[in-house]
PDB file of C-alpha atoms and ligand atoms in Angstrom:
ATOM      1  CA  UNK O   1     -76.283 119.152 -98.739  1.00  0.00           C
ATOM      2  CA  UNK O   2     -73.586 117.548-100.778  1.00  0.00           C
ATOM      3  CA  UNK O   3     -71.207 115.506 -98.794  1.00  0.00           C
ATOM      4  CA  UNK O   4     -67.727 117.051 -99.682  1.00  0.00           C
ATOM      5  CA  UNK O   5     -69.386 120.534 -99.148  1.00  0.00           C
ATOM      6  CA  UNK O   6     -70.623 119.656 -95.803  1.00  0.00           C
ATOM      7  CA  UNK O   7     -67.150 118.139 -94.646  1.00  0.00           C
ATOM      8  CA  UNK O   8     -65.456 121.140 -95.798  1.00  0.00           C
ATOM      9  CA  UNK O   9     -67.698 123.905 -94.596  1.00  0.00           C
ATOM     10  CA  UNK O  10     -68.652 122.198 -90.727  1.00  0.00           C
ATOM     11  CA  UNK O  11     -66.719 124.020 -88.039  1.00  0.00           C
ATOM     12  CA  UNK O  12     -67.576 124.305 -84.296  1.00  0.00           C
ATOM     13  CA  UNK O  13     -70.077 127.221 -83.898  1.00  0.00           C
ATOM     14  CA  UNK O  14     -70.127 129.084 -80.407  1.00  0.00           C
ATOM     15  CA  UNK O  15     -72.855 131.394 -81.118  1.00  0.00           C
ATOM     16  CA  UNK O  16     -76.463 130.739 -82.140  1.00  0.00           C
ATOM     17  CA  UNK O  17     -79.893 132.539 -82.661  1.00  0.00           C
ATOM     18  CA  UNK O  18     -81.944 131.570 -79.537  1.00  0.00           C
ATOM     19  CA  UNK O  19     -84.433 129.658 -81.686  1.00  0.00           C
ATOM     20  CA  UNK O  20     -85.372 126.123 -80.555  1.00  0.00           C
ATOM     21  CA  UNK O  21     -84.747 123.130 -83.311  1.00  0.00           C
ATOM     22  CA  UNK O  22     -88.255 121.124 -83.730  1.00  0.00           C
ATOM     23  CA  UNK O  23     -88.302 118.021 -82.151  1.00  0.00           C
ATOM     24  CA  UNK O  24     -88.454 115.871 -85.598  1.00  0.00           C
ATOM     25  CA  UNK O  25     -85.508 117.617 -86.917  1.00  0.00           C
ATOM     26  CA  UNK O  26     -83.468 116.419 -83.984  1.00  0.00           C
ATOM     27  CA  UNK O  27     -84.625 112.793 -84.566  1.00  0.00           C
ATOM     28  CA  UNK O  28     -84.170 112.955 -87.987  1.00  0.00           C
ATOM     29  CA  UNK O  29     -80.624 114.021 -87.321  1.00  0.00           C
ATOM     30  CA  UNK O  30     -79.881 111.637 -84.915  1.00  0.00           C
ATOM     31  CA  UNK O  31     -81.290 108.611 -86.740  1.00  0.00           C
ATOM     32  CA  UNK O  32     -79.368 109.358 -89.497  1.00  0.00           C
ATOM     33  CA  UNK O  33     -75.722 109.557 -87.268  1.00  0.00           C
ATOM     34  CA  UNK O  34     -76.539 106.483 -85.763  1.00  0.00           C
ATOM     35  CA  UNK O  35     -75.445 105.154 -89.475  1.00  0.00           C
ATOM     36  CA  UNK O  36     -71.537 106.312 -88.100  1.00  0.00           C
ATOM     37  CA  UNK O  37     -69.652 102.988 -87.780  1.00  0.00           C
ATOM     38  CA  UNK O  38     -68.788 101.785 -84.752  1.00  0.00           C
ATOM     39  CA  UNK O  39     -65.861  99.076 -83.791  1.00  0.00           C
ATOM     40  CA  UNK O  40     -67.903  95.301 -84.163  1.00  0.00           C
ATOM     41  CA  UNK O  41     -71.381  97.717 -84.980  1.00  0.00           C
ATOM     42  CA  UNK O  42     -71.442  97.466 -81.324  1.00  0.00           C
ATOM     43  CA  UNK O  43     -73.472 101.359 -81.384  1.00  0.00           C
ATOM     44  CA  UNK O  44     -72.097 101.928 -77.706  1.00  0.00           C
ATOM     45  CA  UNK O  45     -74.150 105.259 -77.695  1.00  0.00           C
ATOM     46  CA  UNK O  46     -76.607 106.934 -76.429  1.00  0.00           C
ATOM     47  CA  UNK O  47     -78.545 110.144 -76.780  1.00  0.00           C
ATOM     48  CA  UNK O  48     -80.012 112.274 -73.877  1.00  0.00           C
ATOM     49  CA  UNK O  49     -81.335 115.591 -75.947  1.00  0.00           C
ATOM     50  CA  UNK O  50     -82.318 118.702 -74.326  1.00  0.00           C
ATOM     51  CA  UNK O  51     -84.122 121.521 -74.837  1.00  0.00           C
ATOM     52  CA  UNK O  52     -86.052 124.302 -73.129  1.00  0.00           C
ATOM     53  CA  UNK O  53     -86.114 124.146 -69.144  1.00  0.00           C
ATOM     54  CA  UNK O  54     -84.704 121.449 -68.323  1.00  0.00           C
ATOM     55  CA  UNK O  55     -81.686 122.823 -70.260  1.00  0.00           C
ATOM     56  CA  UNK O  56     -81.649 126.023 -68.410  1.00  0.00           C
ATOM     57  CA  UNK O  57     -81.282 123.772 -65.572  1.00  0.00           C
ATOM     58  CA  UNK O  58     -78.228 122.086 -67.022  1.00  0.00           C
ATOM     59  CA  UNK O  59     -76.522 124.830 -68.332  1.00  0.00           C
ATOM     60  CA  UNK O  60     -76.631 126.680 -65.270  1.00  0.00           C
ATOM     61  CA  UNK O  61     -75.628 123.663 -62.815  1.00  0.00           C
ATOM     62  CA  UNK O  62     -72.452 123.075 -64.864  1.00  0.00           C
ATOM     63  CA  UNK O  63     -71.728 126.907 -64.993  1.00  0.00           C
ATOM     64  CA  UNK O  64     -71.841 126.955 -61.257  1.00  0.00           C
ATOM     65  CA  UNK O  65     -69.678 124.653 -61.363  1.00  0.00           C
ATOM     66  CA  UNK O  66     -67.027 126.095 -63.725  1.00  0.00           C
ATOM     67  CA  UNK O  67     -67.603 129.145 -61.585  1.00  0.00           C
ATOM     68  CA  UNK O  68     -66.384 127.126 -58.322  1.00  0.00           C
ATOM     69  CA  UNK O  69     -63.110 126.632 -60.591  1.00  0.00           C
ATOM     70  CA  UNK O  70     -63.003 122.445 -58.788  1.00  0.00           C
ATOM     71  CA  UNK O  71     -60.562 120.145 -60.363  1.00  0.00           C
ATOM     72  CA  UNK O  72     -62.304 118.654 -63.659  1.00  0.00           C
ATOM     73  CA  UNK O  73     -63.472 115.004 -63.420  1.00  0.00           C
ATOM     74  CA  UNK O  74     -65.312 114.261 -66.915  1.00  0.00           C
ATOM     75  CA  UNK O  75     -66.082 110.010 -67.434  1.00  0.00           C
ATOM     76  CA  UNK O  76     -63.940 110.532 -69.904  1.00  0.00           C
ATOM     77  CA  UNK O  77     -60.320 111.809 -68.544  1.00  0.00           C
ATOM     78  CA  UNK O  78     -59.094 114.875 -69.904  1.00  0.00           C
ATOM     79  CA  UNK O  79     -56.174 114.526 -72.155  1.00  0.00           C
ATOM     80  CA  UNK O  80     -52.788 115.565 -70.035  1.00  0.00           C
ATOM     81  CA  UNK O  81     -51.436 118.785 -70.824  1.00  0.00           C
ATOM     82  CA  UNK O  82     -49.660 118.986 -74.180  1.00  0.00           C
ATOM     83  CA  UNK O  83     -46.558 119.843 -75.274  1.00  0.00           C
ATOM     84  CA  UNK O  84     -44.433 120.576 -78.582  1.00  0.00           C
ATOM     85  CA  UNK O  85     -46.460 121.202 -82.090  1.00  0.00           C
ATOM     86  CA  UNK O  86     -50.113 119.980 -80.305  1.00  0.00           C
ATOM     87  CA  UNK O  87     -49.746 122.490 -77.622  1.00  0.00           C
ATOM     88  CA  UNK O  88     -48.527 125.254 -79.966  1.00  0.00           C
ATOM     89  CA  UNK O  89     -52.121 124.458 -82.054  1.00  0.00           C
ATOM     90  CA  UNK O  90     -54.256 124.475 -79.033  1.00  0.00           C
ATOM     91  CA  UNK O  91     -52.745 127.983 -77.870  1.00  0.00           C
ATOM     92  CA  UNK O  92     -53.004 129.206 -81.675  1.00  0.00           C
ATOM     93  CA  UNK O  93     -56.732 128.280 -81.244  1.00  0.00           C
ATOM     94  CA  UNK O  94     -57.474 129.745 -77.953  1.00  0.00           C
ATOM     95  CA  UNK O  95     -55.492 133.267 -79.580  1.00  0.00           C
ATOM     96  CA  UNK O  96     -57.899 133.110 -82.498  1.00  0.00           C
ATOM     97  CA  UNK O  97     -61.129 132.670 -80.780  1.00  0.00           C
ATOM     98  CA  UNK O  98     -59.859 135.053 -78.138  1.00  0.00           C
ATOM     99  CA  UNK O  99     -58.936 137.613 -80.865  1.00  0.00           C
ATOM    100  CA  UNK O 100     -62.181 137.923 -82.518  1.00  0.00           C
ATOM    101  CA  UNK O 101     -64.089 137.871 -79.489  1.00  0.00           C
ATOM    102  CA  UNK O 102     -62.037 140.955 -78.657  1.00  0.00           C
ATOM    103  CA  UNK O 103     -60.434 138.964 -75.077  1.00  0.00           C
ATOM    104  CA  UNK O 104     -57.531 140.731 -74.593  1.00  0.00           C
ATOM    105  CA  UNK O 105     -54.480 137.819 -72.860  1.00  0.00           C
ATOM    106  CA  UNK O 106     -54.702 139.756 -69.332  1.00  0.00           C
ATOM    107  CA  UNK O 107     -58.144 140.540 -69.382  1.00  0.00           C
ATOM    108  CA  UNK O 108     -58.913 137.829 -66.553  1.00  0.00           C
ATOM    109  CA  UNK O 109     -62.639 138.600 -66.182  1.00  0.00           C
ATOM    110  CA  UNK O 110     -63.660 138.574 -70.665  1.00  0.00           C
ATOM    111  CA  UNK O 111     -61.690 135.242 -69.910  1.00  0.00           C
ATOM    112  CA  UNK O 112     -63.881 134.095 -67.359  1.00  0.00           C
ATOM    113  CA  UNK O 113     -67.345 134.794 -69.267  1.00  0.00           C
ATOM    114  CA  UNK O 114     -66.020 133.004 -71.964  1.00  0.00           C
ATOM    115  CA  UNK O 115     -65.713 129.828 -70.095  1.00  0.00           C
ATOM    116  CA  UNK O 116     -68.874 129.976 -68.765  1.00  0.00           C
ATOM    117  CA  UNK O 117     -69.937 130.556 -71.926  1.00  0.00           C
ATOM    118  CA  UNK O 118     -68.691 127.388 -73.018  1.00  0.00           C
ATOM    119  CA  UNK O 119     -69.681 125.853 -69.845  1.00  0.00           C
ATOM    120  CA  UNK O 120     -73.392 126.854 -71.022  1.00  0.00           C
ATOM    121  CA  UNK O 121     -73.350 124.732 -74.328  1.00  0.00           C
ATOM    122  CA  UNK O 122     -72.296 128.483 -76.252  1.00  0.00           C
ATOM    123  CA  UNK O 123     -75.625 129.132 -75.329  1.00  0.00           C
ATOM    124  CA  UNK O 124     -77.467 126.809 -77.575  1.00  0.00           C
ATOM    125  CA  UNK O 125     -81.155 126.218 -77.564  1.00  0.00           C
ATOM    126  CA  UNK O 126     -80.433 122.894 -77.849  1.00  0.00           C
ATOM    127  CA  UNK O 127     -77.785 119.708 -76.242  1.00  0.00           C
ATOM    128  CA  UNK O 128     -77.137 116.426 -77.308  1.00  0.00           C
ATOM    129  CA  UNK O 129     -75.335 114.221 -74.431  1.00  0.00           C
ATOM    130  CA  UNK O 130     -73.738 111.384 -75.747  1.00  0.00           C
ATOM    131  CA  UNK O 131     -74.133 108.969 -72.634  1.00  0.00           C
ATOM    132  CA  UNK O 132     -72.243 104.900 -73.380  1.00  0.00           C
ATOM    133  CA  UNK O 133     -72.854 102.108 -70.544  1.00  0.00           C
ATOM    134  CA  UNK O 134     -69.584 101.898 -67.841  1.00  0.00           C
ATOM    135  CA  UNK O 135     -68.952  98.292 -69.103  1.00  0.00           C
ATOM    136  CA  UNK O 136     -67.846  98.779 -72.504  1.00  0.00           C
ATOM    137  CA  UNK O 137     -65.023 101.442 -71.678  1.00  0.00           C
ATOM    138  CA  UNK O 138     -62.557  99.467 -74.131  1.00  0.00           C
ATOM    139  CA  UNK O 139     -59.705 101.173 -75.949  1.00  0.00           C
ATOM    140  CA  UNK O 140     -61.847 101.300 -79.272  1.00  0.00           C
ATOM    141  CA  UNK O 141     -65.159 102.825 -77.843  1.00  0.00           C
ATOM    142  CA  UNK O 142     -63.492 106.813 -78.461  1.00  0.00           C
ATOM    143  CA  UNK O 143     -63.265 105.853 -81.671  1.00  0.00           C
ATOM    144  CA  UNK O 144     -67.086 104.885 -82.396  1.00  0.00           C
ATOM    145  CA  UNK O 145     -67.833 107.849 -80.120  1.00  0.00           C
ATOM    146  CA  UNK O 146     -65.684 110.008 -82.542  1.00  0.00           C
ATOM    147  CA  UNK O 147     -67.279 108.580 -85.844  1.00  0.00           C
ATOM    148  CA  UNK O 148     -71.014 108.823 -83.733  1.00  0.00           C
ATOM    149  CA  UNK O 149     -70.405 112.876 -83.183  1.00  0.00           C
ATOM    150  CA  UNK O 150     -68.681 114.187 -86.688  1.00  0.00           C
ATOM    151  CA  UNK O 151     -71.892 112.279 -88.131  1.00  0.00           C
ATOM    152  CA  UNK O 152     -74.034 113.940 -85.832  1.00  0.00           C
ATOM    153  CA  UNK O 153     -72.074 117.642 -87.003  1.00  0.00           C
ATOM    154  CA  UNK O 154     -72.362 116.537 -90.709  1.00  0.00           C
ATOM    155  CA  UNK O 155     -76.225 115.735 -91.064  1.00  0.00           C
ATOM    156  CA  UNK O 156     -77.001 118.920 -88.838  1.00  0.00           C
ATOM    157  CA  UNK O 157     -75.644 120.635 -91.820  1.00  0.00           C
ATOM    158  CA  UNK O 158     -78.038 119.609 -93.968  1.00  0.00           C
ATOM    159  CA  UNK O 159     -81.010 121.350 -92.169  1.00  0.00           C
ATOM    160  CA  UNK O 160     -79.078 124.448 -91.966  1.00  0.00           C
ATOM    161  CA  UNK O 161     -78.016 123.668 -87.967  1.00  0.00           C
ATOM    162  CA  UNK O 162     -74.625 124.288 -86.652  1.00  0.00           C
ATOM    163  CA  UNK O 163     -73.098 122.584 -83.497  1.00  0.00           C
ATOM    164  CA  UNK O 164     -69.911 122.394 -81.363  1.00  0.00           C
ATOM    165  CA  UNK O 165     -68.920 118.876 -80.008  1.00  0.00           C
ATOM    166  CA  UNK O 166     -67.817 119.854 -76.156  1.00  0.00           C
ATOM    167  CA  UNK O 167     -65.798 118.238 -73.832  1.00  0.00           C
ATOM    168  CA  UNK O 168     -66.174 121.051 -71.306  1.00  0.00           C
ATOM    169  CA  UNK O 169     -69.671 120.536 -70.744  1.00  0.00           C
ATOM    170  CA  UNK O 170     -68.884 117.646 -69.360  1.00  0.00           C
ATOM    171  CA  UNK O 171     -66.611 117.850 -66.870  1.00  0.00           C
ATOM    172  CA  UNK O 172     -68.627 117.514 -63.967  1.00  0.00           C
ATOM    173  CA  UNK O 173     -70.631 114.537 -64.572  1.00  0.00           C
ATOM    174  CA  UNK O 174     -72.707 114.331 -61.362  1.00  0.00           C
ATOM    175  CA  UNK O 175     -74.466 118.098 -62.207  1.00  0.00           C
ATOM    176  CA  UNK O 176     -75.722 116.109 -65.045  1.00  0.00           C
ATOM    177  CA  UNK O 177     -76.105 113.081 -63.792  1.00  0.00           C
ATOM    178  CA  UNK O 178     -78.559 114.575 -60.628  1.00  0.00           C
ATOM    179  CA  UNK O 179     -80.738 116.807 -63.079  1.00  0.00           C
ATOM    180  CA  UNK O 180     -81.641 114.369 -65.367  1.00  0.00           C
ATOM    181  CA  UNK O 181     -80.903 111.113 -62.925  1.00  0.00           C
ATOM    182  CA  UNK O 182     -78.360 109.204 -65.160  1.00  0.00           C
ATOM    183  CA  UNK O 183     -77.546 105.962 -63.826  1.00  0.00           C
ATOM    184  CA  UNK O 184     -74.080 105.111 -62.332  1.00  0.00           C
ATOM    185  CA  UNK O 185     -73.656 102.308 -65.080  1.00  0.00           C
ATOM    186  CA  UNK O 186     -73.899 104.937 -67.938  1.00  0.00           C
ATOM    187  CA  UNK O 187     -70.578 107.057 -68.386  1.00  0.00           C
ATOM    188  CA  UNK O 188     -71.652 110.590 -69.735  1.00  0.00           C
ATOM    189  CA  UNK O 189     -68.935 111.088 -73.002  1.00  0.00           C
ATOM    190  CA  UNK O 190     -69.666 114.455 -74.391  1.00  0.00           C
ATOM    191  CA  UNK O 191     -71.995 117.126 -75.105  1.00  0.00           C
ATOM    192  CA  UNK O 192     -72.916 118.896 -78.480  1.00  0.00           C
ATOM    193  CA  UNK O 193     -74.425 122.695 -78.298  1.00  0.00           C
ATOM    194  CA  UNK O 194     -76.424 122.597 -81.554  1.00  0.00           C
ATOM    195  CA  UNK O 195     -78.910 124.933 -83.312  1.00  0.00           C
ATOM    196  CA  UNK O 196     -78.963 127.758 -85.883  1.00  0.00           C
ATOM    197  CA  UNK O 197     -76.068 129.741 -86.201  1.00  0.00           C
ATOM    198  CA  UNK O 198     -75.572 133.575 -85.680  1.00  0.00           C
ATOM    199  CA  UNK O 199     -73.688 134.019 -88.489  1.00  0.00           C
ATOM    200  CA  UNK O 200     -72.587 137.605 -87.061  1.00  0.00           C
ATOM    201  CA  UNK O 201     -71.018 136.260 -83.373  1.00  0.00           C
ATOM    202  CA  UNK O 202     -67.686 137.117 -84.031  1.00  0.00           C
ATOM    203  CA  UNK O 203     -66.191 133.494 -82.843  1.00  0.00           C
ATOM    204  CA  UNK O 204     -68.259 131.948 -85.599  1.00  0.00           C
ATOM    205  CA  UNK O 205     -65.804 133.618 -88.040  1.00  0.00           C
ATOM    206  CA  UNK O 206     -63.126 131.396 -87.410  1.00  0.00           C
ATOM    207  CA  UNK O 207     -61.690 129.203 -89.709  1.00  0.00           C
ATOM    208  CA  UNK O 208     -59.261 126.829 -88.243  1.00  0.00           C
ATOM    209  CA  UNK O 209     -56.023 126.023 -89.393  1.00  0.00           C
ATOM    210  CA  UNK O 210     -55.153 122.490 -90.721  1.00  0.00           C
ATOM    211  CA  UNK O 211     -51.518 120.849 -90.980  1.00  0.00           C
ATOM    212  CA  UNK O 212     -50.994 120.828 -94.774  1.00  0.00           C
ATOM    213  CA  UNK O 213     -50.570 117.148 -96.198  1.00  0.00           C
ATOM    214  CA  UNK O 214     -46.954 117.133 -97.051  1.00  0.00           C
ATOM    215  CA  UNK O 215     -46.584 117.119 -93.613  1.00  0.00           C
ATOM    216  CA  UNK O 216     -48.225 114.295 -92.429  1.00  0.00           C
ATOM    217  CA  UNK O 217     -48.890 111.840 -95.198  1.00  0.00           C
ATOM    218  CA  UNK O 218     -46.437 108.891 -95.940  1.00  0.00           C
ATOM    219  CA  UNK O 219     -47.185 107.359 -99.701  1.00  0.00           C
ATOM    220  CA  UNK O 220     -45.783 103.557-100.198  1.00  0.00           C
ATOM    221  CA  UNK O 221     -46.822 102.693-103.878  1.00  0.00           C
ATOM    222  CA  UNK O 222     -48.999 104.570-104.912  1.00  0.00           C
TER     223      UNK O 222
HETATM  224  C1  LIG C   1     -63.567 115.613 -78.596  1.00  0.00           C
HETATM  225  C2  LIG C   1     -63.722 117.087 -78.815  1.00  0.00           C
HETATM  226  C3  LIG C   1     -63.904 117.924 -77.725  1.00  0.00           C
HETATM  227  C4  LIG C   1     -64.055 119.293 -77.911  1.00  0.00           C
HETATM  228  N1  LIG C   1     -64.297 120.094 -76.825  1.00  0.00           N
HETATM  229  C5  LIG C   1     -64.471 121.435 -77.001  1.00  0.00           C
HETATM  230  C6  LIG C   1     -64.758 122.275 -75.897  1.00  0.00           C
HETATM  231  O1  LIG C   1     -64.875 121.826 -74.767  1.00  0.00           O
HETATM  232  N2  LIG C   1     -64.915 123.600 -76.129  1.00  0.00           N
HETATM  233  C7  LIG C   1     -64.823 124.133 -77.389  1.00  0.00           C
HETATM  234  O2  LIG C   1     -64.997 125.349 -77.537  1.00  0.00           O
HETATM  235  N3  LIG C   1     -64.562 123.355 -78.460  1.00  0.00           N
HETATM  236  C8  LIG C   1     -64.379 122.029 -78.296  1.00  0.00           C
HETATM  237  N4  LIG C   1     -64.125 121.223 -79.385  1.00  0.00           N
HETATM  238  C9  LIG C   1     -64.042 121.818 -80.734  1.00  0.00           C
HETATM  239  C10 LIG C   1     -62.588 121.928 -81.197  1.00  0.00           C
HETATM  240  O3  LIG C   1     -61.959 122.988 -80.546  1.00  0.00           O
HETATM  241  C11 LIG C   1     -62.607 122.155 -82.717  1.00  0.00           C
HETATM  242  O4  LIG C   1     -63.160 121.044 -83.357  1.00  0.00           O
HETATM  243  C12 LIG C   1     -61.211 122.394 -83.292  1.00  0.00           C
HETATM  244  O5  LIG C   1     -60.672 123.583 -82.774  1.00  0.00           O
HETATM  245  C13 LIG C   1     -61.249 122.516 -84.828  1.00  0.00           C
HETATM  246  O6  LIG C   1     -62.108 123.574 -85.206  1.00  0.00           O
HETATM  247  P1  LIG C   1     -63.390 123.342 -86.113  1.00  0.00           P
HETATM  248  O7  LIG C   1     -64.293 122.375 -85.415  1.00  0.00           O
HETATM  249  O8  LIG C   1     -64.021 124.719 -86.225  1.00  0.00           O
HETATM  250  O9  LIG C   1     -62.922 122.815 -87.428  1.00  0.00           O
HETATM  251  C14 LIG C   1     -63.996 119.851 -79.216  1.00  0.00           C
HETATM  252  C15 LIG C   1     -63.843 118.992 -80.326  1.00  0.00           C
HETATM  253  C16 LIG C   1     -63.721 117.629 -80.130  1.00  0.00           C
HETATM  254  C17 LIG C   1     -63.591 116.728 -81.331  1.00  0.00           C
END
């Protein structure tokens, strides 16, 4: 797939066809998003991928969990709440997904089974976890993280897979941690639902909105 076409056409997919990804197209992915730049090529990541049983298991530890509505305590803090134009995007987001997926505002319980929904990787046959050791948690390491997962979305393109890079899956590190016995000295970062996407989930119609240029883009010289 051509680069500019991939970068314009990837967006987070929340509904898939329950058909496993082969093992070698996984590895082929990652190997090639381990070519994402990283601060000092330092690569502070690594990959736990899941499939199958063991992320039955998963999903449904960490959708107990939502269930049990207990404060959130991902490795990597959640971002305090957020106000002014950042807020009014993340609400305009939760309206659109909500929209399409026909959620009315009030409708508590639709709510509900959408976050466990989320909680259960959208549902995905397949997981990445992006795990990084405890000692490197230095102000850059997001940023390599960040490089490590849009590289991970782009090349998944290319063999016709969709994914959705989610925080919320891990917001209760120790589920994960138990099931698939993580170490204390690895933080778990984030999870990506990936595999082929049903093209007629409603959510999967979404097209996100972007801040046009003018209004963030300061030209000196040129
Ligand atoms: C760090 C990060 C965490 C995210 N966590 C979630 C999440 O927990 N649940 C979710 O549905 N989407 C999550 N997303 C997807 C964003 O909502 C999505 O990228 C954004 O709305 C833009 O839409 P697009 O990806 O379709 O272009 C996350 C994205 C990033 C980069």
């Amino acid at each position: 797939m051509e680069v500019l076409e991939a970068i314009k056409s990837r967006k987070s997919i929340r509904g898939y066809k329950p058909v496993p990804v082969p093992q070698e197209t996984l590895a082929q992915i990652l190997e090639i998003a381990t070519r994402a730049p990283s601060s000092d090529n330092t690569q502070p990541w690594e990959f736990i991928v899941l499939g199958g049983e063991v992320l039955d298991e998963v999903k449904k530890a960490v959708e107990e969990k939502f269930a049990l509505e207990e404060e959130l305590h991902p490795d990597f803090e959640r971002e305090p709440p957020r106000t002014g134009v950042y807020r009014s995007r993340q609400v305009e987001l939760a309206k659109s997904v909500f929209q399409l997926m026909n959620i009315a505002r009030e409708d508590k319980e639709k709510r509900n089974t959408w976050m466990l929904k989320m909680a259960r990787f959208f549902d995905a046959p397949n997981a990445i976890i992006i795990t990084t050791d405890r000692e490197l948690s230095t102000p850059m390491l997001p940023f390599s993280l960040g490089t490590l997962s849009q590289t991970i979305a782009l090349a998944a393109m290319n063999f016709g897979l969709g994914t959705c890079i989610e925080h919320a899956t891990v917001f209760y590190p120790e589920v994960i941690r138990q099931i698939l016995s993580i170490p204390e000295s690895k933080k778990i970062a984030i999870g990506i639902a990936i595999g082929y996407p049903d093209w007629d989930f409603p959510a999967n119609k979404l097209q996100s909105t972007r801040e046009p240029l003018i209004n963030i883009a300061t030209w000196y010289g040129v």
